[in-house]
PDB file of C-alpha atoms and ligand atoms in Angstrom:
ATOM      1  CA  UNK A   1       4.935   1.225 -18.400  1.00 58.00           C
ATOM      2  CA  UNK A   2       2.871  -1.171 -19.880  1.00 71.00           C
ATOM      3  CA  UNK A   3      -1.219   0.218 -21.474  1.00 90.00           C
ATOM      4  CA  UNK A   4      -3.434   0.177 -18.622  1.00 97.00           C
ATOM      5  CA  UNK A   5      -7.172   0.003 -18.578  1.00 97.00           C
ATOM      6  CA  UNK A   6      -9.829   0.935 -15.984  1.00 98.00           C
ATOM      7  CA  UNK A   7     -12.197  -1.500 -14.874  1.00 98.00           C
ATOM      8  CA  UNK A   8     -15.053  -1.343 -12.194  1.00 97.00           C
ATOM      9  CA  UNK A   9     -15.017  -3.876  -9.055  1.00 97.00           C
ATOM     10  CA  UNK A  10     -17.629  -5.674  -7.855  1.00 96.00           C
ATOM     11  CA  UNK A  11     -17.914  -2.274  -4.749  1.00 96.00           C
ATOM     12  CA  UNK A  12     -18.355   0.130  -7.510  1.00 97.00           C
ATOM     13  CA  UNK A  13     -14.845   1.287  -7.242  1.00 98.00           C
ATOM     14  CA  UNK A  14     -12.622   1.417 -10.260  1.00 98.00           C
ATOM     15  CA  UNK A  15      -9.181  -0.212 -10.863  1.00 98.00           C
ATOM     16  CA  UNK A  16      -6.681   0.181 -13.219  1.00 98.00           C
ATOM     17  CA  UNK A  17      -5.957  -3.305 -15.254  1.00 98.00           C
ATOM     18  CA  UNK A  18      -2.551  -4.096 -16.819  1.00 97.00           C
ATOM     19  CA  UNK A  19      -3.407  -6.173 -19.893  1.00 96.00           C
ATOM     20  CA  UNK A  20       0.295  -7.553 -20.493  1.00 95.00           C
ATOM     21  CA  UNK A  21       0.532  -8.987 -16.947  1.00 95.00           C
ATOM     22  CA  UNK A  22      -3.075 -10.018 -16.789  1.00 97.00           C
ATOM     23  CA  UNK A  23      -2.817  -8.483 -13.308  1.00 97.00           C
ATOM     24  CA  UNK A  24      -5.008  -5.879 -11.538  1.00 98.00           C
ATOM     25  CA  UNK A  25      -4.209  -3.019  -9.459  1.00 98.00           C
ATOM     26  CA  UNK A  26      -6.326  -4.160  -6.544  1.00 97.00           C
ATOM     27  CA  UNK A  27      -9.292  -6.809  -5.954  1.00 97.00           C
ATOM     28  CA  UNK A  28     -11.908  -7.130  -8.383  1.00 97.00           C
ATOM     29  CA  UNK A  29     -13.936  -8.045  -5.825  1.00 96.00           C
ATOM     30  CA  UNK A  30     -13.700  -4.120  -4.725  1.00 97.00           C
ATOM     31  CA  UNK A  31     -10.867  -1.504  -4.645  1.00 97.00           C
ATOM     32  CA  UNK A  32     -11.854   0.478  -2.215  1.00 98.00           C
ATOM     33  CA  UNK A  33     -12.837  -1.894   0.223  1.00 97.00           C
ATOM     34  CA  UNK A  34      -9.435  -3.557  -0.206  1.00 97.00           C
ATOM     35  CA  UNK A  35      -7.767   0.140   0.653  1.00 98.00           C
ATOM     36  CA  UNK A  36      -9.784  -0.013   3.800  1.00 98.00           C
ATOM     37  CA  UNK A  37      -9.651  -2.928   5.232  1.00 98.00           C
ATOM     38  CA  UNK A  38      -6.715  -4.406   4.578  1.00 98.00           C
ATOM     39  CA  UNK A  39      -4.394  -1.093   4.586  1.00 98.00           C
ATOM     40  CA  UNK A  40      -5.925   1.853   6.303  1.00 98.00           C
ATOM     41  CA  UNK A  41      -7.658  -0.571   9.259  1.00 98.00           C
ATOM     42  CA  UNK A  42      -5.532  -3.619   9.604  1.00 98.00           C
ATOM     43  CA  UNK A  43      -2.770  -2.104   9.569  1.00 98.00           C
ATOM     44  CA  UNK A  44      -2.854   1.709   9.903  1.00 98.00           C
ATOM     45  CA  UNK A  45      -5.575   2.107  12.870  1.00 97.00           C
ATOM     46  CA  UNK A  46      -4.115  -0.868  14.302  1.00 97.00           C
ATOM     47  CA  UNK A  47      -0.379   0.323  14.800  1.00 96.00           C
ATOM     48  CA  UNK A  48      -1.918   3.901  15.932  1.00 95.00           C
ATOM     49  CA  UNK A  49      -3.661   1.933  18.826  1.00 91.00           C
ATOM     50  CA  UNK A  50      -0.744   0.597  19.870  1.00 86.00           C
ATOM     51  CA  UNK A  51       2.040   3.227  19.331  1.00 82.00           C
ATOM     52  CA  UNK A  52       0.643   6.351  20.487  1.00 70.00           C
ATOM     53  CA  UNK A  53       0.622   9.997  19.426  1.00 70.00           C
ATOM     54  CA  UNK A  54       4.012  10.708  17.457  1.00 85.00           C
ATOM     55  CA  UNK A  55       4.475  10.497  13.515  1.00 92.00           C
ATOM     56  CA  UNK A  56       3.570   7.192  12.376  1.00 97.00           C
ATOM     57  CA  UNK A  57       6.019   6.153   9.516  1.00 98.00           C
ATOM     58  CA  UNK A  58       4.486   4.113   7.088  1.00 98.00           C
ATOM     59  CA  UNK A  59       6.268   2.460   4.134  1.00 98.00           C
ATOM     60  CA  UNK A  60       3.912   1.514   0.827  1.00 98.00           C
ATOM     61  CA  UNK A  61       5.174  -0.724  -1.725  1.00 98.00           C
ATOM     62  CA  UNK A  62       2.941   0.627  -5.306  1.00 98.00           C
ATOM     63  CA  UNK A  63       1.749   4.211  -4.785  1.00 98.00           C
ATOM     64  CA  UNK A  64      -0.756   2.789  -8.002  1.00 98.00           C
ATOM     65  CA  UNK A  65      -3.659   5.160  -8.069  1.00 98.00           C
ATOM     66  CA  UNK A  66      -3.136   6.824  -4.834  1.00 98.00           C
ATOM     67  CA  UNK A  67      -5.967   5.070  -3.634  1.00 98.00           C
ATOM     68  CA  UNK A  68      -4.642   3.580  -0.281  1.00 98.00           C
ATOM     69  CA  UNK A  69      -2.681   7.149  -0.123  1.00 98.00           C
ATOM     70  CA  UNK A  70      -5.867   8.714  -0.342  1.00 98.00           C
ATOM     71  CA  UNK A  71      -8.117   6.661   2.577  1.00 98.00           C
ATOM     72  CA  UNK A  72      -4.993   6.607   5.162  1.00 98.00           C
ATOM     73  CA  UNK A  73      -4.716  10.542   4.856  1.00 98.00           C
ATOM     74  CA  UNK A  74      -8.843  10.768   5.352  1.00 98.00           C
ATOM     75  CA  UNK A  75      -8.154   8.992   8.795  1.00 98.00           C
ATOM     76  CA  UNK A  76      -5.265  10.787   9.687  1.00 97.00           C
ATOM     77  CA  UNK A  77      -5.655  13.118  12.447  1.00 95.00           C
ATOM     78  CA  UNK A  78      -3.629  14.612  15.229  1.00 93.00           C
ATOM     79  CA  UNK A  79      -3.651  11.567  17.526  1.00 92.00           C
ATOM     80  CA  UNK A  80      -2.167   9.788  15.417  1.00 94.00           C
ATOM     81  CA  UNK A  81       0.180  11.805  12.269  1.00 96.00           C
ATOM     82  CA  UNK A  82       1.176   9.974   9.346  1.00 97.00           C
ATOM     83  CA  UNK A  83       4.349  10.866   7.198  1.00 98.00           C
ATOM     84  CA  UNK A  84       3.692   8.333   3.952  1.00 98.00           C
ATOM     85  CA  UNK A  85       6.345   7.166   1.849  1.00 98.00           C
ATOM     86  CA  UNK A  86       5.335   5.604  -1.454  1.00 98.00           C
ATOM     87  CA  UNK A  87       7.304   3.768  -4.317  1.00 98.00           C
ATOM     88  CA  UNK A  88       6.230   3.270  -7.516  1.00 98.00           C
ATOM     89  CA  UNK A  89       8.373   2.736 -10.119  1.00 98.00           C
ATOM     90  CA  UNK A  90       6.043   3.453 -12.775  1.00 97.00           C
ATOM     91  CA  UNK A  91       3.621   6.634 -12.120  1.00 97.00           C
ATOM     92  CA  UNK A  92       0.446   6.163 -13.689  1.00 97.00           C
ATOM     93  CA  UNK A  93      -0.878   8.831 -16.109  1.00 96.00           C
ATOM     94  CA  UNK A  94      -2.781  11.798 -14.526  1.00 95.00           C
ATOM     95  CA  UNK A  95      -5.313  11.486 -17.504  1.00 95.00           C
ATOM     96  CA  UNK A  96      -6.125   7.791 -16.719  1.00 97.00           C
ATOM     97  CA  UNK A  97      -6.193   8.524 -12.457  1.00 97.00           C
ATOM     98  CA  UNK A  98      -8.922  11.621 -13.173  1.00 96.00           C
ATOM     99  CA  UNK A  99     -10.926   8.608 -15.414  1.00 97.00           C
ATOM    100  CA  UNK A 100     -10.890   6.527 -11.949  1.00 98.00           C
ATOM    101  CA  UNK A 101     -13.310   9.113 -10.695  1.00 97.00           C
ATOM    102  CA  UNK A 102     -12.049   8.162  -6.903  1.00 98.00           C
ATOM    103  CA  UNK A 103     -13.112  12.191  -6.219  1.00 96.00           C
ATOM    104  CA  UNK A 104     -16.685  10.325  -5.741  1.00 95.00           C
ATOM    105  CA  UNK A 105     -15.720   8.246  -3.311  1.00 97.00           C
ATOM    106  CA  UNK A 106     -12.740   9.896  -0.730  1.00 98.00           C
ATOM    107  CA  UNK A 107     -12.247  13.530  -0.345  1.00 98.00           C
ATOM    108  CA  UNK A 108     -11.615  15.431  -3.566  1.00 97.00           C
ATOM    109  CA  UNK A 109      -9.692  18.392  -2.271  1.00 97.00           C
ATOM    110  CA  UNK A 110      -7.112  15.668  -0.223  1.00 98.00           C
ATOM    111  CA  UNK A 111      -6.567  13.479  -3.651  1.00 98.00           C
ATOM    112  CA  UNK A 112      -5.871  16.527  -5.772  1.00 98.00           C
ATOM    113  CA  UNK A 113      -3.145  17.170  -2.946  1.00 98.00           C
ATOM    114  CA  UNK A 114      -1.622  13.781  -3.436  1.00 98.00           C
ATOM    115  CA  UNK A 115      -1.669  13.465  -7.011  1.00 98.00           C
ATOM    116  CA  UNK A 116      -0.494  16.909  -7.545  1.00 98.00           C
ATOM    117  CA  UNK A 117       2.285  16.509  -4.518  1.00 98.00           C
ATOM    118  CA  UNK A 118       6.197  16.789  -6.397  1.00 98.00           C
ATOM    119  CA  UNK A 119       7.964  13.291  -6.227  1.00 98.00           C
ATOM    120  CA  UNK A 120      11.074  12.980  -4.212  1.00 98.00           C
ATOM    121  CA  UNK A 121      10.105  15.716  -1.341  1.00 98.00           C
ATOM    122  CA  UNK A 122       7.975  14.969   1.993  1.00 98.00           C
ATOM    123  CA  UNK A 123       4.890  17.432   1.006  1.00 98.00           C
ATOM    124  CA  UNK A 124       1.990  18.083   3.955  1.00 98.00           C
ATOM    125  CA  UNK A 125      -1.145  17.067   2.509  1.00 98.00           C
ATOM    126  CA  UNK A 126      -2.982  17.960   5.966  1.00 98.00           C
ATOM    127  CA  UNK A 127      -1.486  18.833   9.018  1.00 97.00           C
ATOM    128  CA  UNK A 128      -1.952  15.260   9.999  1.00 96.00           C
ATOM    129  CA  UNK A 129      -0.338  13.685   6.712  1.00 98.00           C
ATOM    130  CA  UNK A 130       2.886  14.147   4.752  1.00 98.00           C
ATOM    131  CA  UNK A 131       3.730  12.164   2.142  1.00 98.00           C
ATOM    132  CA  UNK A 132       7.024  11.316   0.190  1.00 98.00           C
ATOM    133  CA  UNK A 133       6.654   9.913  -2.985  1.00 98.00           C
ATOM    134  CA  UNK A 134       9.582   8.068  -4.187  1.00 98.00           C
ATOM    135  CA  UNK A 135      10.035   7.334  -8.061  1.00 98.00           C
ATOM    136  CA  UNK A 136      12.120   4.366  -7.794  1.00 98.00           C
ATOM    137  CA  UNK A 137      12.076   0.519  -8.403  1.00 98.00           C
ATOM    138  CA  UNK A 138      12.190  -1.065  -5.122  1.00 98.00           C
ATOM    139  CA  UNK A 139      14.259  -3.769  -5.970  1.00 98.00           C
ATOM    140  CA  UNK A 140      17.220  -1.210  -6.493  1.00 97.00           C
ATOM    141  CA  UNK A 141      16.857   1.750  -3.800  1.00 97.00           C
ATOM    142  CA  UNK A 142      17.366   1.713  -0.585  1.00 97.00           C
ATOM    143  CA  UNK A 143      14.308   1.935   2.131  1.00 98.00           C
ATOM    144  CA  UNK A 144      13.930   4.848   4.591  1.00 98.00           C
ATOM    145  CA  UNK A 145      14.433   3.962   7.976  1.00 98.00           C
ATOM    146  CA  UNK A 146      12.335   3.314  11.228  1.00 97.00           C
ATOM    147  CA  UNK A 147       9.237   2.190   9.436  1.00 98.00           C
ATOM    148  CA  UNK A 148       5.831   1.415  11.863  1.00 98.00           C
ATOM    149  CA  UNK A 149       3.937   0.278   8.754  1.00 98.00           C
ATOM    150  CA  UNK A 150       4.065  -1.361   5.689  1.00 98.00           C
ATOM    151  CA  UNK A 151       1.619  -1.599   3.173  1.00 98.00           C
ATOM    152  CA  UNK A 152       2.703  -4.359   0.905  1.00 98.00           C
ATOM    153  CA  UNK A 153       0.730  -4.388  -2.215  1.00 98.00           C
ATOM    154  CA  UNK A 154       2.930  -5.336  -5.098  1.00 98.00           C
ATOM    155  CA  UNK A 155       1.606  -7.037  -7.590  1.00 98.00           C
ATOM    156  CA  UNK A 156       1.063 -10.887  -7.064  1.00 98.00           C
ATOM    157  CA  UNK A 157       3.915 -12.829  -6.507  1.00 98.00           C
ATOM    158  CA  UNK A 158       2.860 -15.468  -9.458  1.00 97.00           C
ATOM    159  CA  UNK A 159       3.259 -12.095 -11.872  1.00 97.00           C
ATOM    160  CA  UNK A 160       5.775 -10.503  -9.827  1.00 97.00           C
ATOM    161  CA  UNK A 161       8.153 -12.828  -7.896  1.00 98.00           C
ATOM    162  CA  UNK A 162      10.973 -11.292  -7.483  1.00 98.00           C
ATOM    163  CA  UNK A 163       9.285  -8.224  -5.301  1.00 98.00           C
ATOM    164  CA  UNK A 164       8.101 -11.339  -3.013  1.00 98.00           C
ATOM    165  CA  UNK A 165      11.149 -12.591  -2.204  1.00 98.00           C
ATOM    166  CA  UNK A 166      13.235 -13.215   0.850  1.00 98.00           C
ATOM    167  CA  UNK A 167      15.962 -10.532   0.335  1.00 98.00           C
ATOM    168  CA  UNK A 168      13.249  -7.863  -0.045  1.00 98.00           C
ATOM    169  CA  UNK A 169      11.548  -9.216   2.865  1.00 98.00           C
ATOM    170  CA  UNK A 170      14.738  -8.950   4.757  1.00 98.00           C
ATOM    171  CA  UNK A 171      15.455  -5.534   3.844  1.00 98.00           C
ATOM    172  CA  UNK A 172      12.093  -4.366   4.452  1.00 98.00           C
ATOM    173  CA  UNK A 173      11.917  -5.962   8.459  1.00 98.00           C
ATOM    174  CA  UNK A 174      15.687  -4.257   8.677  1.00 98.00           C
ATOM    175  CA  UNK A 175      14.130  -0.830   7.616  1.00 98.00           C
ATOM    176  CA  UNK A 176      11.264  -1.336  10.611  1.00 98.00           C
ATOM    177  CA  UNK A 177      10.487  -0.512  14.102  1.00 97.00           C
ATOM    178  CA  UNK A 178      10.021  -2.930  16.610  1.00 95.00           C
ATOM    179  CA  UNK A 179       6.247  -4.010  16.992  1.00 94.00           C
ATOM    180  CA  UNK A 180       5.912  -2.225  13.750  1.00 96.00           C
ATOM    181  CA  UNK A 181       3.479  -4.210  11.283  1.00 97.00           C
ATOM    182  CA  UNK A 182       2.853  -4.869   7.507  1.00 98.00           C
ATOM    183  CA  UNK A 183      -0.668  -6.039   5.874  1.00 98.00           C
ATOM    184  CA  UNK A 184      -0.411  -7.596   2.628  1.00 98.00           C
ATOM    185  CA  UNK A 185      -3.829  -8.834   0.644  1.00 97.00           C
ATOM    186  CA  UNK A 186      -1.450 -12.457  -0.234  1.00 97.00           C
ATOM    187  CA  UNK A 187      -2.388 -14.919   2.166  1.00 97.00           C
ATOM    188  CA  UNK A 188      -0.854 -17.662   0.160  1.00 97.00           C
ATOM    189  CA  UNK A 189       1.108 -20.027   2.623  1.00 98.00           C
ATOM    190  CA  UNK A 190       4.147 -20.063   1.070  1.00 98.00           C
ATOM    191  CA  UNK A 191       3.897 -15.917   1.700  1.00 98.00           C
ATOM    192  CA  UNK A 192       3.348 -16.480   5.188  1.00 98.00           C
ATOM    193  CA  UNK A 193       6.214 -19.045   5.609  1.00 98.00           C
ATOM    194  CA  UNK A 194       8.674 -16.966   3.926  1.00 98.00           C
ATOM    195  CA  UNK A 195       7.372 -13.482   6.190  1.00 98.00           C
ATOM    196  CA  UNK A 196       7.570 -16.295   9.285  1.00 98.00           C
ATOM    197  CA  UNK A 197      11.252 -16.828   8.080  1.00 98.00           C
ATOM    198  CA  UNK A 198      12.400 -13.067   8.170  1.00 98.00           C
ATOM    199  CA  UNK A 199      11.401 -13.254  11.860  1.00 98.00           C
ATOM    200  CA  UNK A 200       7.515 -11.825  11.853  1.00 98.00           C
ATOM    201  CA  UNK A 201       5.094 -13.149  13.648  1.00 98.00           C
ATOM    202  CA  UNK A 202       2.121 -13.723  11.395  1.00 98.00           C
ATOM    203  CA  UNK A 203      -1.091 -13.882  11.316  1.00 98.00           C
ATOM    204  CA  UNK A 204      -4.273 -14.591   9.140  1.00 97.00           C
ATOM    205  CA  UNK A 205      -7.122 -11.700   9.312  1.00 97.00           C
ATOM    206  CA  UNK A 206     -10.280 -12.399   7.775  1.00 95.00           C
ATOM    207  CA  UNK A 207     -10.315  -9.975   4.484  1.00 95.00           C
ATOM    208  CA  UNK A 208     -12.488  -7.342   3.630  1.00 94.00           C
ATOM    209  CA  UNK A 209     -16.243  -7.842   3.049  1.00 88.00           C
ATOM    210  CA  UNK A 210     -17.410  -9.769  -0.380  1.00 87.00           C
ATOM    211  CA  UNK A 211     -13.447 -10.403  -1.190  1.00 83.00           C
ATOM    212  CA  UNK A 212     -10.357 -12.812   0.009  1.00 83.00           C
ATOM    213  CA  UNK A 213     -11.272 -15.071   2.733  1.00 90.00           C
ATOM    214  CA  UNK A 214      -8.254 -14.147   4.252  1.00 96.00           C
ATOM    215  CA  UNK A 215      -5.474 -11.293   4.458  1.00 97.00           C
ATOM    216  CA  UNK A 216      -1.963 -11.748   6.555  1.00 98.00           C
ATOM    217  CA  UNK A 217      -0.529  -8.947   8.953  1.00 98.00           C
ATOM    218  CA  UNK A 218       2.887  -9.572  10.158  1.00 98.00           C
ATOM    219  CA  UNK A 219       4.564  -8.237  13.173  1.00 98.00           C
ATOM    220  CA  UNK A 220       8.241  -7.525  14.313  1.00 97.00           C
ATOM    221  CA  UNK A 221       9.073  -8.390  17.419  1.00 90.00           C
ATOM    222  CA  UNK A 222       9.771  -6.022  20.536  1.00 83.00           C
TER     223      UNK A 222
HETATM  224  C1  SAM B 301      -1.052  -3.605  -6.857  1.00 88.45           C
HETATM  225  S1  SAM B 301      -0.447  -2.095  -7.530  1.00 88.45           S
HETATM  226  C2  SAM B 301      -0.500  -0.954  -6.163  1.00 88.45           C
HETATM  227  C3  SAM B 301      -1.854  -0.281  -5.971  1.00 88.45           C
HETATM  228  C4  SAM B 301      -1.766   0.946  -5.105  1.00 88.45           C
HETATM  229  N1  SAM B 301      -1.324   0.672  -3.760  1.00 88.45           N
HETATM  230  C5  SAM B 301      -3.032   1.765  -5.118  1.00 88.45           C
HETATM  231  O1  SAM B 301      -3.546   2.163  -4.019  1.00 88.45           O
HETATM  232  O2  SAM B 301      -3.505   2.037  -6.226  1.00 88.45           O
HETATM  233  C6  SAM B 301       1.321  -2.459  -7.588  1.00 88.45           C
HETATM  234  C7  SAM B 301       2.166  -1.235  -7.900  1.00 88.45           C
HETATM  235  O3  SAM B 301       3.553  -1.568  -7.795  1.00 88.45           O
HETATM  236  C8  SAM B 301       4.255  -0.834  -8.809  1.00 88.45           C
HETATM  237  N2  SAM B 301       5.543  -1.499  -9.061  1.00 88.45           N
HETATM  238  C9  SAM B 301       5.779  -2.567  -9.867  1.00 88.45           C
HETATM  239  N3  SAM B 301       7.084  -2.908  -9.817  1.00 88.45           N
HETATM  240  C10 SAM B 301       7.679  -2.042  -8.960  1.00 88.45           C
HETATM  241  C11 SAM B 301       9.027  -1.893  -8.497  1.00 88.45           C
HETATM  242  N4  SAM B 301       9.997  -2.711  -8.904  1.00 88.45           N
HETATM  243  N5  SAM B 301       9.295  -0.892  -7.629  1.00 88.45           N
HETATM  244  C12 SAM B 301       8.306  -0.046  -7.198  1.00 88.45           C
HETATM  245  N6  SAM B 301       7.009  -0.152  -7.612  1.00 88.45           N
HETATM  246  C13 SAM B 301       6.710  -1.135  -8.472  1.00 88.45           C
HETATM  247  C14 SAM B 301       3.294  -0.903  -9.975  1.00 88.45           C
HETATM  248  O4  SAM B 301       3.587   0.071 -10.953  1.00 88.45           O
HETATM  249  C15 SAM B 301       1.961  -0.681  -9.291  1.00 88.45           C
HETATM  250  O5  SAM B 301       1.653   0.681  -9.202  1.00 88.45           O
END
């Protein structure tokens, strides 16, 4: 992977930059108040209200810093159980996640869990949460199956195309439930026309306080 560096956002939260793609891992604008309102809210809470009380199965594309990991298993609980999968194709250092300091600002005890779960086995962070943490390059593995939720946060599609196109999108509304839903923070048009495409119905949320103007959940049909 390419050198990273840790910046602050404009919520105090930190975020990791990656110089040679001039891309961040989440808004400047504020990291954690993009992992709340876009992810854990928008789409986690909102799919709980709707499904009910068994496991939730949520899909994230870029486990990153662990950050929207980290929120979703704070609001876990046994109304509504999580079992996260995460990809990441390129883990980030545990020296440069501790320099995040993201122990200030979600439980400590719950990210140690994460960071320190083994990749490639369903571990149970809480009684509430298990998470799977997949080393892999999503453009080459195949997804796990009977998805509620997807939290889409690749990098942007102007520095990452090819995880924005319409295959992937294909393969990723294949791998859902029905009336599951994804969140994405791109709310670029041609995003939404090519989610509209796969067969979602979309829509535009407003995004989180002091960022994007707005976000885009998509849902599959019944
Ligand atoms: C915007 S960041 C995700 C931030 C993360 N959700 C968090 O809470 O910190 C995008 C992530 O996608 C990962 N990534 C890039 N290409 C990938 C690929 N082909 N397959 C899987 N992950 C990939 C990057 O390494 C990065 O961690």
């Amino acid at each position: 992977m390419q050198k990273l560096e840790v910046q602050r956002t404009d919520d105090g939260s930190a975020t990791l930059f990656v110089p040679e793609l001039d891309e961040h891992y989440h808004s400047v604008k504020g990291a954690y108040t993009e992992a709340l309102h876009i992810y854990r809210d928008c789409a986690y809470l909102h799919a709980a209200e709707s499904i009910g009380e068994r496991p939730l199965r949520l899909l994230e594309i870029g486990f990153g810093t662990g950050l929207n990991a980290a929120v979703t298993a704070m609001a876990a609980t046994t109304e509504r159980p999580v079992h996260y999968i995460t990809l990441e194709k390129y883990p980030v250092e545990p020296e440069l996640i501790a320099s995040l300091d993201y122990e200030h600002i979600v439980d400590a005890t719950l990210l140690t869990a994460i960071h320190a779960a083994p990749w490639e086995e369903p571990t149970a962070i809480t009684p509430h949460f298990t998470l799977e943490k997949r080393c892999c390059d999503l453009l080459a593995s195949p997804l796990p199956d009977a998805i509620d939720i997807v939290y889409f946060d690749a990098f942007a599609p102007e520095k990452q195309p090819e995880m924005w196109s319409a295959e992937i999108f294909a393969r990723i509304y294949q791998a859902m439930r029905p009336a599951g839903v994804l969140t994405t923070y791109c709310a670029k048009g041609a995003i939404r026309r090519l989610l509209q495409a796969t067969g979602f119905s979309v829509e535009r949320l407003a995004g989180p306080i002091g960022g994007k103007r707005e976000i885009l959940r998509a849902t599959k049909g019944e």
